[in-house]
Amino acid sequence: MIKQLLPCLFAALMLITGCESDSDPAPSIQKTCKIISIHSTYINSDGSKDTSTITHEYDTQNRLIAINDIRNSSKTESTYNSEDFLTEQRSIKNGQIVNVTSYEYVQGKLHKTTITSKENGQKYRTELVYAMDGYLVSSISQDSITFSDGTLQIYTDTTVYTFTNGKLTGKIQKEGNSTHTTIIETNERGFVTKEIGQDNNSSLNGNKDIYMYDGEGQLIRREHYSNEELTQYDTYEYDDKENAANILYSSPKGHPTFRIYYGFQVHNMTKHAKYFLDLNSKVMEQAYVETYEYEYDTEGYPKQRTGTVLSRGKTTKFTALYTFNCQ
């Protein structure tokens, strides 16, 4: 029931994130260009075609102040204070504010993110709290649902993350009367290698996830076990170019350079495939695959991204064209 509402503008903040360490510097192209627009074309399995255009606006100080989604008549506006800290983002659709994300800082570092949203008359609120080193330490989500008979029901989901010597060792998630505890093991770089879940109602007991990485810390395989039986796995492949997201966007002032505890993408993902166990034949079958190709200019900026997604027997192809303003 709980919706995990996360900031949607800067680099997809996941529920478990950490700051970039000096011992693992990510390669970076000298960024002298600003992304202006992304124009995408989608071709569906039935031959129908869709298009979308995303534009970016900047102020005189070259701060990103708005992202416009032309197709959906929506935009995200950003507000900064006099010290250049990002203080608020507002998502607007059809002229109405549907989501507000506010940021609070302590000693110049991000301390709290609060997301409030309204959807179909319902209200959602998520609060994320960070430690001084950039680690996410807690997440509280609250849904206020008004039913057709006028009854108001509030659902609260609280997650607390635990650390030992700076490494993530577990999390405890509480939703209503349910408590789910996850024991986490990490490697020497702090990336999660194993998760073992236990639930007080036993519905998730016996679940285990294994994560594997390449030499650069990129996730290449995730395995899911139920009662010690492999029931699902994902595989990931990458190219040798710098991750396009690092070129397109940068973290706001005071925000840690977010890296996911499940590895980080130094390069661009070129393939992601999902396999599930057929319970009758006991054979792993591919149920989903997405593939991507990228084109760059001579300075390393992405010009085009093409992709194909095959899911449930249906194929979607898309092409995204990037426009930059270089000074």
Short mmCIF file of C-alpha atoms in Angstrom, two decimals:
data_model
loop_
_atom_site.label_atom_id
_atom_site.label_comp_id
_atom_site.label_asym_id
_atom_site.label_seq_id
_atom_site.Cartn_x
_atom_site.Cartn_y
_atom_site.Cartn_z
CA MET A 1 0.00 0.00 0.00
CA ILE A 2 2.84 2.35 0.80
CA LYS A 3 4.31 4.21 -2.14
CA GLN A 4 8.01 4.93 -1.90
CA LEU A 5 8.11 8.45 -3.32
CA LEU A 6 11.64 9.47 -4.20
CA PRO A 7 13.12 12.59 -5.79
CA CYS A 8 12.70 12.20 -9.53
CA LEU A 9 14.99 14.85 -10.94
CA PHE A 10 18.57 14.16 -9.98
CA ALA A 11 20.02 10.72 -10.73
CA ALA A 12 17.27 8.48 -9.33
CA LEU A 13 17.97 8.43 -5.62
CA MET A 14 17.47 4.85 -4.49
CA LEU A 15 16.41 3.84 -0.99
CA ILE A 16 19.92 2.77 -0.06
CA THR A 17 22.59 5.21 -1.19
CA GLY A 18 25.98 6.42 -0.10
CA CYS A 19 28.44 9.13 -0.95
CA GLU A 20 31.29 8.69 -3.39
CA SER A 21 34.54 7.73 -1.71
CA ASP A 22 37.91 9.17 -2.68
CA SER A 23 39.29 5.64 -3.13
CA ASP A 24 36.85 4.88 -5.96
CA PRO A 25 36.83 7.96 -8.19
CA ALA A 26 34.48 7.65 -11.16
CA PRO A 27 35.83 8.81 -14.54
CA SER A 28 34.42 12.15 -15.60
CA ILE A 29 34.40 14.12 -18.83
CA GLN A 30 35.00 17.83 -18.37
CA LYS A 31 31.44 19.10 -18.55
CA THR A 32 31.22 22.34 -20.54
CA CYS A 33 27.83 21.63 -22.12
CA LYS A 34 24.28 21.77 -20.74
CA ILE A 35 21.61 19.31 -21.79
CA ILE A 36 18.81 21.24 -23.53
CA SER A 37 16.42 18.60 -24.82
CA ILE A 38 15.80 14.87 -25.23
CA HIS A 39 13.48 13.86 -28.07
CA SER A 40 12.35 10.22 -28.02
CA THR A 41 10.46 8.10 -30.54
CA TYR A 42 8.82 4.80 -29.54
CA ILE A 43 7.63 2.06 -31.88
CA ASN A 44 5.32 -0.50 -30.24
CA SER A 45 4.72 -4.15 -31.13
CA ASP A 46 1.54 -3.24 -33.03
CA GLY A 47 3.44 -0.74 -35.18
CA SER A 48 2.02 2.32 -33.46
CA LYS A 49 4.39 5.20 -32.79
CA ASP A 50 4.69 7.59 -29.83
CA THR A 51 6.97 10.57 -29.32
CA SER A 52 8.05 12.60 -26.31
CA THR A 53 10.17 15.68 -25.79
CA ILE A 54 11.87 16.72 -22.55
CA THR A 55 13.35 20.22 -22.38
CA HIS A 56 15.61 21.79 -19.73
CA GLU A 57 15.73 25.41 -18.58
CA TYR A 58 18.58 27.21 -16.78
CA ASP A 59 18.91 30.55 -15.00
CA THR A 60 21.66 33.12 -15.53
CA GLN A 61 23.85 31.23 -13.05
CA ASN A 62 23.56 28.04 -15.17
CA ARG A 63 21.44 26.32 -12.51
CA LEU A 64 18.84 23.86 -13.76
CA ILE A 65 15.50 25.44 -12.86
CA ALA A 66 12.94 23.47 -14.87
CA ILE A 67 12.41 20.24 -16.79
CA ASN A 68 9.42 20.22 -19.14
CA ASP A 69 7.67 17.08 -20.38
CA ILE A 70 5.85 18.36 -23.47
CA ARG A 71 3.92 15.16 -24.14
CA ASN A 72 2.44 14.88 -20.64
CA SER A 73 1.93 18.64 -20.13
CA SER A 74 4.02 18.43 -16.97
CA LYS A 75 7.13 20.08 -15.59
CA THR A 76 9.43 20.05 -12.58
CA GLU A 77 10.53 23.42 -11.23
CA SER A 78 13.53 23.92 -8.91
CA THR A 79 14.14 26.69 -6.36
CA TYR A 80 17.52 27.65 -4.85
CA ASN A 81 18.39 29.86 -1.90
CA SER A 82 20.88 32.74 -1.86
CA GLU A 83 23.72 30.29 -1.16
CA ASP A 84 22.88 28.16 -4.24
CA PHE A 85 21.44 25.24 -2.27
CA LEU A 86 18.51 23.47 -3.91
CA THR A 87 15.62 23.94 -1.50
CA GLU A 88 12.52 22.74 -3.34
CA GLN A 89 11.29 20.96 -6.45
CA ARG A 90 7.68 21.12 -7.61
CA SER A 91 6.11 18.71 -10.08
CA ILE A 92 3.29 20.37 -12.00
CA LYS A 93 0.79 18.61 -14.26
CA ASN A 94 -1.93 20.40 -16.21
CA GLY A 95 -1.29 23.51 -14.13
CA GLN A 96 -1.69 21.75 -10.77
CA ILE A 97 1.11 21.00 -8.27
CA VAL A 98 1.06 17.22 -7.73
CA ASN A 99 4.37 16.70 -5.94
CA VAL A 100 6.65 18.84 -3.78
CA THR A 101 10.15 17.77 -2.70
CA SER A 102 11.91 19.92 -0.09
CA TYR A 103 15.54 19.70 1.02
CA GLU A 104 17.06 20.61 4.38
CA TYR A 105 20.78 21.01 5.09
CA VAL A 106 23.01 20.84 8.16
CA GLN A 107 26.50 22.37 7.98
CA GLY A 108 26.19 22.60 4.21
CA LYS A 109 25.26 18.94 3.71
CA LEU A 110 21.94 17.34 2.83
CA HIS A 111 20.19 16.17 6.00
CA LYS A 112 16.55 15.58 5.10
CA THR A 113 14.42 15.17 2.00
CA THR A 114 10.65 15.39 2.32
CA ILE A 115 8.34 14.42 -0.54
CA THR A 116 4.62 15.17 -0.47
CA SER A 117 2.24 14.15 -3.23
CA LYS A 118 -1.43 14.18 -4.12
CA GLU A 119 -2.90 11.58 -6.44
CA ASN A 120 -6.58 10.95 -7.14
CA GLY A 121 -7.53 12.75 -3.96
CA GLN A 122 -5.10 10.74 -1.83
CA LYS A 123 -2.05 12.12 -0.04
CA TYR A 124 1.41 10.58 0.22
CA ARG A 125 4.43 11.71 2.24
CA THR A 126 7.94 10.32 2.43
CA GLU A 127 10.77 11.58 4.65
CA LEU A 128 14.38 10.54 4.03
CA VAL A 129 17.06 11.33 6.64
CA TYR A 130 20.80 11.28 5.88
CA ALA A 131 23.87 11.17 8.10
CA MET A 132 26.71 13.68 7.70
CA ASP A 133 28.66 11.18 5.58
CA GLY A 134 25.81 11.00 3.07
CA TYR A 135 24.40 7.62 4.06
CA LEU A 136 20.63 7.24 4.15
CA VAL A 137 19.75 6.21 7.73
CA SER A 138 15.94 6.17 7.74
CA SER A 139 12.89 6.41 5.53
CA ILE A 140 9.32 7.05 6.68
CA SER A 141 6.41 6.88 4.22
CA GLN A 142 2.81 7.73 5.06
CA ASP A 143 -0.26 7.25 2.86
CA SER A 144 -3.56 8.94 3.73
CA ILE A 145 -6.33 7.12 1.89
CA THR A 146 -9.93 8.32 1.88
CA PHE A 147 -12.34 5.55 0.87
CA SER A 148 -15.66 5.97 -0.92
CA ASP A 149 -17.58 5.84 2.39
CA GLY A 150 -15.55 8.76 3.72
CA THR A 151 -13.37 6.65 6.00
CA LEU A 152 -9.80 7.91 6.36
CA GLN A 153 -7.05 5.32 6.73
CA ILE A 154 -3.40 6.17 7.34
CA TYR A 155 -0.67 3.64 6.46
CA THR A 156 2.87 4.15 7.74
CA ASP A 157 5.98 2.38 6.49
CA THR A 158 9.24 2.94 8.40
CA THR A 159 12.66 1.66 7.35
CA VAL A 160 15.79 2.04 9.49
CA TYR A 161 19.24 1.18 8.12
CA THR A 162 22.05 -0.12 10.33
CA PHE A 163 25.79 0.26 9.79
CA THR A 164 28.94 -1.22 11.28
CA ASN A 165 32.25 0.58 10.67
CA GLY A 166 30.63 2.55 7.88
CA LYS A 167 29.24 -0.48 6.03
CA LEU A 168 25.59 -1.35 5.66
CA THR A 169 24.74 -4.43 7.75
CA GLY A 170 20.97 -4.51 7.75
CA LYS A 171 17.62 -2.79 7.67
CA ILE A 172 14.36 -3.11 9.58
CA GLN A 173 11.12 -2.29 7.81
CA LYS A 174 7.84 -1.89 9.69
CA GLU A 175 4.46 -1.56 8.01
CA GLY A 176 1.41 -1.85 10.23
CA ASN A 177 1.79 -5.03 12.29
CA SER A 178 4.38 -6.47 9.93
CA THR A 179 8.11 -6.29 10.61
CA HIS A 180 10.63 -7.34 8.00
CA THR A 181 14.30 -7.66 8.95
CA THR A 182 17.06 -7.94 6.37
CA ILE A 183 20.58 -9.11 7.23
CA ILE A 184 23.08 -7.67 4.76
CA GLU A 185 26.63 -8.72 3.90
CA THR A 186 28.99 -6.49 1.90
CA ASN A 187 32.37 -6.83 0.20
CA GLU A 188 35.49 -4.78 0.88
CA ARG A 189 34.14 -1.93 -1.26
CA GLY A 190 30.89 -1.78 0.67
CA PHE A 191 28.71 -3.28 -2.06
CA VAL A 192 25.94 -5.63 -0.97
CA THR A 193 26.76 -9.27 -1.77
CA LYS A 194 24.00 -11.02 0.15
CA GLU A 195 20.61 -10.18 1.64
CA ILE A 196 18.70 -12.60 3.89
CA GLY A 197 15.16 -11.60 4.78
CA GLN A 198 13.04 -12.61 7.77
CA ASP A 199 9.43 -11.60 8.34
CA ASN A 200 7.37 -11.86 11.51
CA ASN A 201 4.49 -13.41 9.55
CA SER A 202 6.88 -15.86 7.82
CA SER A 203 5.76 -14.83 4.32
CA LEU A 204 9.26 -13.76 3.33
CA ASN A 205 11.29 -16.20 5.41
CA GLY A 206 13.73 -18.19 3.34
CA ASN A 207 14.21 -15.42 0.77
CA LYS A 208 17.80 -14.67 -0.16
CA ASP A 209 19.44 -12.46 -2.78
CA ILE A 210 23.01 -12.75 -4.05
CA TYR A 211 24.75 -9.88 -5.91
CA MET A 212 27.86 -10.16 -8.12
CA TYR A 213 30.04 -7.36 -9.57
CA ASP A 214 32.76 -6.82 -12.14
CA GLY A 215 36.19 -5.33 -11.37
CA GLU A 216 34.82 -1.78 -11.64
CA GLY A 217 32.04 -2.33 -9.14
CA GLN A 218 29.25 -2.69 -11.67
CA LEU A 219 26.46 -5.14 -10.88
CA ILE A 220 26.57 -7.99 -13.41
CA ARG A 221 24.28 -10.61 -11.84
CA ARG A 222 21.60 -10.83 -9.16
CA GLU A 223 20.19 -14.16 -7.99
CA HIS A 224 17.02 -14.65 -5.94
CA TYR A 225 16.50 -17.80 -3.87
CA SER A 226 13.38 -19.05 -2.13
CA ASN A 227 14.03 -21.79 0.41
CA GLU A 228 17.49 -22.28 -1.13
CA GLU A 229 16.03 -22.79 -4.64
CA LEU A 230 17.10 -20.36 -7.40
CA THR A 231 13.82 -18.88 -8.67
CA GLN A 232 14.98 -15.75 -10.52
CA TYR A 233 18.14 -14.10 -11.77
CA ASP A 234 19.10 -10.92 -13.65
CA THR A 235 22.18 -10.29 -15.79
CA TYR A 236 23.69 -6.92 -16.76
CA GLU A 237 26.19 -5.88 -19.45
CA TYR A 238 27.93 -2.52 -20.07
CA ASP A 239 29.97 -0.68 -22.70
CA ASP A 240 33.36 1.01 -22.10
CA LYS A 241 32.17 4.64 -22.24
CA GLU A 242 31.45 6.95 -19.31
CA ASN A 243 27.94 6.60 -17.93
CA ALA A 244 25.81 9.08 -19.88
CA ALA A 245 23.96 10.07 -16.69
CA ASN A 246 27.22 11.49 -15.32
CA ILE A 247 27.43 13.71 -18.40
CA LEU A 248 23.78 14.78 -18.48
CA TYR A 249 23.32 15.68 -14.80
CA SER A 250 25.31 16.54 -11.70
CA SER A 251 24.36 16.49 -8.02
CA PRO A 252 23.13 19.76 -6.48
CA LYS A 253 25.35 21.62 -4.03
CA GLY A 254 25.53 19.92 -0.63
CA HIS A 255 24.20 16.60 -1.94
CA PRO A 256 26.51 13.59 -1.82
CA THR A 257 27.51 12.08 -5.14
CA PHE A 258 25.06 9.21 -4.85
CA ARG A 259 26.27 5.70 -5.42
CA ILE A 260 24.01 2.75 -4.99
CA TYR A 261 25.11 0.12 -2.48
CA TYR A 262 24.41 -2.48 -5.15
CA GLY A 263 27.34 -1.30 -7.23
CA PHE A 264 27.45 1.75 -9.48
CA GLN A 265 27.38 2.25 -13.23
CA VAL A 266 30.76 3.53 -14.33
CA HIS A 267 29.72 2.80 -17.92
CA ASN A 268 26.44 2.57 -19.82
CA MET A 269 24.25 -0.50 -19.51
CA THR A 270 23.90 -2.23 -22.86
CA LYS A 271 21.79 -5.23 -21.80
CA HIS A 272 19.60 -6.31 -18.89
CA ALA A 273 17.85 -9.68 -18.93
CA LYS A 274 15.48 -11.33 -16.42
CA TYR A 275 15.05 -15.08 -16.02
CA PHE A 276 12.36 -16.84 -13.97
CA LEU A 277 11.95 -20.45 -12.89
CA ASP A 278 9.03 -22.23 -14.52
CA LEU A 279 7.51 -24.07 -11.56
CA ASN A 280 6.22 -26.90 -13.76
CA SER A 281 9.27 -27.62 -15.94
CA LYS A 282 11.82 -26.37 -13.38
CA VAL A 283 13.63 -24.60 -16.23
CA MET A 284 14.82 -21.00 -16.09
CA GLU A 285 13.18 -19.02 -18.88
CA GLN A 286 13.97 -15.54 -20.12
CA ALA A 287 10.94 -13.32 -19.49
CA TYR A 288 12.38 -9.86 -20.13
CA VAL A 289 15.33 -8.33 -21.96
CA GLU A 290 16.31 -4.75 -22.77
CA THR A 291 19.26 -3.78 -25.00
CA TYR A 292 20.78 -0.34 -25.65
CA GLU A 293 23.27 1.32 -27.99
CA TYR A 294 24.81 4.80 -27.66
CA GLU A 295 26.37 7.30 -30.07
CA TYR A 296 28.75 10.05 -28.88
CA ASP A 297 30.28 13.18 -30.33
CA THR A 298 34.02 13.80 -30.43
CA GLU A 299 33.98 15.24 -26.88
CA GLY A 300 32.21 12.22 -25.43
CA TYR A 301 28.72 13.69 -25.09
CA PRO A 302 25.85 11.34 -26.00
CA LYS A 303 24.11 12.21 -29.27
CA GLN A 304 21.73 9.28 -29.50
CA ARG A 305 20.49 6.31 -27.50
CA THR A 306 18.58 3.46 -29.11
CA GLY A 307 16.97 0.55 -27.34
CA THR A 308 14.74 -2.49 -27.60
CA VAL A 309 12.61 -3.92 -24.81
CA LEU A 310 11.09 -7.41 -25.10
CA SER A 311 8.58 -8.22 -22.38
CA ARG A 312 5.76 -10.78 -22.32
CA GLY A 313 6.16 -11.42 -26.03
CA LYS A 314 5.82 -7.71 -26.95
CA THR A 315 8.61 -5.57 -28.33
CA THR A 316 9.09 -1.83 -27.96
CA LYS A 317 11.85 0.04 -29.81
CA PHE A 318 12.91 3.60 -29.10
CA THR A 319 15.41 6.24 -30.15
CA ALA A 320 16.40 9.20 -27.98
CA LEU A 321 18.17 12.23 -29.50
CA TYR A 322 20.08 14.60 -27.18
CA THR A 323 20.65 18.33 -27.79
CA PHE A 324 23.29 20.30 -25.89
CA ASN A 325 24.25 23.95 -25.53
CA CYS A 326 28.05 24.19 -25.38
CA GLN A 327 29.93 27.35 -24.47
#
